[in-house]
Tab-separated table of C-alpha atoms in Angstrom:
chain	number	residue	atom	x	y	z
A	1	MET	CA	9.869	-42.664	-26.684
A	2	SER	CA	7.318	-39.827	-27.132
A	3	ALA	CA	7.937	-37.002	-29.603
A	4	CYS	CA	7.946	-33.223	-28.871
A	5	ARG	CA	8.490	-33.645	-25.141
A	6	VAL	CA	8.690	-30.278	-23.345
A	7	PRO	CA	11.427	-29.986	-20.677
A	8	ARG	CA	9.988	-30.014	-17.164
A	9	ARG	CA	11.282	-26.530	-16.266
A	10	LEU	CA	10.015	-25.022	-19.533
A	11	ALA	CA	6.655	-26.716	-19.103
A	12	SER	CA	6.374	-25.212	-15.627
A	13	HIS	CA	7.106	-21.718	-16.982
A	14	ARG	CA	4.529	-22.183	-19.722
A	15	ARG	CA	1.881	-23.348	-17.262
A	16	THR	CA	2.543	-20.294	-15.082
A	17	ALA	CA	2.250	-17.933	-18.055
A	18	LEU	CA	-0.941	-19.603	-19.251
A	19	LEU	CA	-2.491	-19.394	-15.794
A	20	ALA	CA	-1.658	-15.695	-15.533
A	21	THR	CA	-3.132	-14.980	-18.954
A	22	GLY	CA	-6.193	-17.063	-18.172
A	23	ALA	CA	-6.839	-15.194	-14.933
A	24	ALA	CA	-6.646	-11.831	-16.675
A	25	LEU	CA	-8.975	-12.963	-19.433
A	26	ALA	CA	-11.392	-14.398	-16.898
A	27	ALA	CA	-11.601	-10.993	-15.219
A	28	LEU	CA	-12.481	-9.414	-18.561
A	29	THR	CA	-14.988	-12.162	-19.317
A	30	LEU	CA	-16.852	-11.418	-16.080
A	31	SER	CA	-17.657	-7.950	-17.365
A	32	ALA	CA	-18.308	-9.017	-20.952
A	33	CYS	CA	-21.384	-7.480	-22.557
A	34	GLY	CA	-21.924	-5.274	-19.529
A	35	GLU	CA	-20.551	-2.396	-17.531
A	36	GLY	CA	-17.003	-2.627	-16.265
A	37	THR	CA	-15.179	-0.677	-13.588
A	38	SER	CA	-13.506	2.629	-14.318
A	39	GLY	CA	-9.774	3.090	-14.264
A	40	GLY	CA	-6.889	0.661	-14.113
A	41	SER	CA	-4.960	-0.988	-11.320
A	42	GLU	CA	-2.861	2.141	-10.853
A	43	GLN	CA	-4.171	5.653	-10.324
A	44	THR	CA	-5.444	7.179	-13.526
A	45	GLN	CA	-5.713	10.892	-14.209
A	46	PHE	CA	-8.906	10.780	-16.197
A	47	VAL	CA	-12.121	12.754	-15.972
A	48	GLU	CA	-15.242	10.634	-15.804
A	49	GLY	CA	-17.813	12.172	-18.114
A	50	LYS	CA	-21.540	12.277	-17.442
A	51	ASP	CA	-22.115	10.660	-20.828
A	52	GLY	CA	-20.037	7.638	-19.815
A	53	VAL	CA	-16.935	8.730	-21.727
A	54	ASP	CA	-13.766	9.057	-19.645
A	55	THR	CA	-11.118	11.469	-20.942
A	56	VAL	CA	-7.492	12.300	-20.177
A	57	ALA	CA	-5.796	15.689	-20.369
A	58	LYS	CA	-3.319	15.864	-23.220
A	59	LYS	CA	-0.289	16.084	-20.905
A	60	ASP	CA	-1.300	12.968	-18.957
A	61	ARG	CA	-2.026	10.607	-21.830
A	62	LYS	CA	-0.233	7.278	-22.177
A	63	ALA	CA	0.963	5.834	-25.466
A	64	VAL	CA	-1.251	3.186	-27.016
A	65	PRO	CA	0.459	-0.225	-26.964
A	66	ASP	CA	1.360	-2.356	-29.965
A	67	ILE	CA	-2.019	-3.195	-31.459
A	68	SER	CA	-1.291	-5.219	-34.548
A	69	GLY	CA	-1.980	-8.599	-36.081
A	70	GLU	CA	-4.217	-10.237	-38.638
A	71	THR	CA	-7.659	-8.963	-39.492
A	72	THR	CA	-10.828	-11.012	-39.678
A	73	ARG	CA	-10.228	-11.166	-43.436
A	74	GLY	CA	-6.644	-12.373	-43.200
A	75	GLU	CA	-4.813	-9.086	-43.843
A	76	LYS	CA	-2.020	-7.579	-41.753
A	77	LEU	CA	-2.891	-4.468	-39.742
A	78	ASP	CA	-0.867	-2.271	-37.386
A	79	ILE	CA	-2.505	0.831	-35.921
A	80	ALA	CA	0.938	2.483	-35.816
A	81	ASP	CA	0.476	2.911	-39.571
A	82	TYR	CA	-2.337	5.365	-38.794
A	83	GLN	CA	-0.059	7.799	-36.928
A	84	GLY	CA	-1.320	11.331	-37.576
A	85	LYS	CA	-4.941	10.192	-37.596
A	86	VAL	CA	-7.446	9.904	-34.780
A	87	VAL	CA	-7.940	6.170	-34.234
A	88	VAL	CA	-11.098	4.726	-32.704
A	89	LEU	CA	-10.689	1.179	-31.380
A	90	ASN	CA	-13.885	-0.745	-30.738
A	91	VAL	CA	-13.751	-4.093	-28.899
A	92	TRP	CA	-16.622	-6.309	-30.028
A	93	GLY	CA	-17.868	-9.842	-30.551
A	94	SER	CA	-20.525	-11.180	-32.903
A	95	TRP	CA	-22.109	-13.008	-29.940
A	96	CYS	CA	-22.499	-9.795	-27.890
A	97	GLY	CA	-25.963	-8.192	-27.799
A	98	PRO	CA	-24.775	-4.628	-26.997
A	99	CYS	CA	-22.209	-4.909	-29.804
A	100	ILE	CA	-25.017	-5.716	-32.225
A	101	ALA	CA	-27.012	-2.753	-30.885
A	102	GLU	CA	-24.198	-0.251	-31.464
A	103	ALA	CA	-22.924	-1.609	-34.806
A	104	ALA	CA	-25.019	0.686	-37.009
A	105	ASN	CA	-23.890	3.712	-34.994
A	106	PHE	CA	-20.224	2.863	-35.515
A	107	ALA	CA	-20.701	2.240	-39.224
A	108	LYS	CA	-22.449	5.592	-39.683
A	109	VAL	CA	-19.982	7.694	-37.675
A	110	ALA	CA	-16.984	5.933	-39.247
A	111	ASN	CA	-18.265	6.894	-42.700
A	112	GLU	CA	-18.994	10.468	-41.571
A	113	THR	CA	-15.579	11.108	-40.023
A	114	LYS	CA	-13.253	9.318	-42.450
A	115	ALA	CA	-12.640	12.485	-44.470
A	116	LYS	CA	-11.769	14.310	-41.227
A	117	GLY	CA	-8.779	12.069	-40.537
A	118	VAL	CA	-10.459	9.458	-38.334
A	119	GLN	CA	-9.726	5.744	-38.713
A	120	PHE	CA	-11.950	3.193	-37.000
A	121	VAL	CA	-10.485	-0.226	-36.179
A	122	GLY	CA	-12.341	-3.079	-34.534
A	123	ILE	CA	-10.891	-5.665	-32.186
A	124	ASN	CA	-12.985	-8.799	-32.570
A	125	THR	CA	-12.729	-11.046	-29.525
A	126	ARG	CA	-14.009	-14.416	-28.309
A	127	ASP	CA	-15.267	-15.451	-31.728
A	128	SER	CA	-13.657	-18.827	-32.371
A	129	GLN	CA	-13.842	-18.548	-36.160
A	130	LYS	CA	-13.117	-15.620	-38.458
A	131	SER	CA	-16.215	-16.505	-40.439
A	132	GLN	CA	-18.398	-15.502	-37.468
A	133	ALA	CA	-16.807	-12.053	-37.400
A	134	VAL	CA	-16.926	-11.602	-41.168
A	135	SER	CA	-20.629	-12.488	-41.218
A	136	PHE	CA	-21.243	-9.808	-38.565
A	137	GLU	CA	-19.229	-7.211	-40.512
A	138	ASP	CA	-21.099	-7.950	-43.725
A	139	GLN	CA	-24.496	-7.942	-42.058
A	140	HIS	CA	-23.888	-4.554	-40.413
A	141	LYS	CA	-21.945	-3.088	-43.359
A	142	MET	CA	-18.917	-2.242	-41.258
A	143	PRO	CA	-16.712	0.064	-43.388
A	144	TYR	CA	-13.479	-0.533	-41.457
A	145	PRO	CA	-11.217	-3.500	-40.613
A	146	SER	CA	-11.137	-5.484	-37.390
A	147	LEU	CA	-8.229	-7.353	-35.853
A	148	PHE	CA	-9.042	-10.969	-35.017
A	149	ASP	CA	-8.260	-11.493	-31.321
A	150	PRO	CA	-10.156	-14.617	-30.182
A	151	THR	CA	-8.338	-14.969	-26.841
A	152	GLY	CA	-8.244	-11.284	-25.893
A	153	LYS	CA	-4.442	-10.925	-25.961
A	154	LEU	CA	-4.536	-7.481	-27.557
A	155	MET	CA	-6.674	-6.081	-24.754
A	156	LEU	CA	-4.142	-7.251	-22.184
A	157	ARG	CA	-1.459	-5.106	-23.844
A	158	PHE	CA	-2.970	-1.857	-22.615
A	159	PRO	CA	-0.806	-0.356	-19.831
A	160	LYS	CA	-1.895	-0.294	-16.211
A	161	GLY	CA	-3.201	3.092	-15.230
A	162	SER	CA	-4.365	3.884	-18.740
A	163	LEU	CA	-7.907	4.026	-20.016
A	164	ASN	CA	-7.885	0.345	-20.905
A	165	PRO	CA	-10.814	-1.730	-22.198
A	166	GLN	CA	-12.562	-3.484	-19.324
A	167	ALA	CA	-15.727	-4.821	-20.884
A	168	ILE	CA	-17.139	-5.928	-24.197
A	169	PRO	CA	-17.978	-3.652	-25.895
A	170	SER	CA	-15.405	-1.002	-25.032
A	171	THR	CA	-14.246	1.900	-27.169
A	172	ILE	CA	-10.842	3.589	-26.989
A	173	ALA	CA	-10.031	6.859	-28.780
A	174	VAL	CA	-6.384	7.493	-29.662
A	175	ASP	CA	-5.167	10.991	-30.555
A	176	ARG	CA	-3.064	11.928	-33.577
A	177	GLN	CA	0.128	11.424	-31.551
A	178	GLY	CA	-0.766	7.803	-30.790
A	179	LYS	CA	-1.836	8.382	-27.184
A	180	ILE	CA	-4.942	7.120	-25.396
A	181	ALA	CA	-7.297	10.065	-24.990
A	182	ALA	CA	-10.733	8.667	-24.147
A	183	ARG	CA	-12.592	5.492	-23.277
A	184	SER	CA	-16.168	4.322	-23.069
A	185	ILE	CA	-17.294	1.080	-21.480
A	186	GLY	CA	-20.512	-0.344	-22.883
A	187	PRO	CA	-22.440	0.409	-26.084
A	188	LEU	CA	-22.423	3.903	-27.606
A	189	GLY	CA	-25.120	5.814	-29.440
A	190	GLU	CA	-24.348	7.983	-32.468
A	191	ASP	CA	-24.275	11.252	-30.536
A	192	GLU	CA	-22.136	9.805	-27.736
A	193	LEU	CA	-19.638	8.506	-30.265
A	194	ARG	CA	-19.490	11.843	-32.072
A	195	LYS	CA	-18.892	13.669	-28.768
A	196	MET	CA	-16.052	11.270	-28.000
A	197	VAL	CA	-14.317	11.759	-31.348
A	198	GLN	CA	-14.948	15.412	-32.225
A	199	PRO	CA	-12.634	16.968	-29.579
A	200	LEU	CA	-9.756	14.885	-30.958
A	201	ILE	CA	-10.567	15.957	-34.513
A	202	ASP	CA	-10.440	19.582	-33.332
A	203	GLU	CA	-7.179	19.236	-31.392
A	204	LYS	CA	-4.143	21.100	-32.716
């Protein structure tokens, strides 16, 4: 008699859930390290900027989902703890060329804006080992933590119709009220990143 047998009905439900998750992740993988498509599967009320940064009017913003878990260095992190700060979420992977290209820009702007109430948080994805991510962080002197999300589950938590991440790298800016305010798909330069964050710093 075999141990740990899964009931047939439960196994079927698990297979269905895994297939659904796999399909969603496959769609993200197709746009990895490249440009994605704007918007979500429902109508979004965002303004597509000429600099590649999409923004949402304050009244139309959607709440950021539960983005929490363990960091690349084994610590617990929940972005809800940063309520009252502007939070910049950057989806990246150590294997991703554009992520490498933008790393220095993120490190510099994160250091510049920390005293202004801005908290950067990375979401490391598709690295199979934490050591790969940690090596990247050390090499590029990243001054902020990153959640370890090897299978991309955190990215799938973003609500339909919001400015959700659709490529790697993607950057999401969250206002002080915990709502999604801006998104960029693809790598960002220093000036582009500053232009994305500064309006949220200035908001009252």
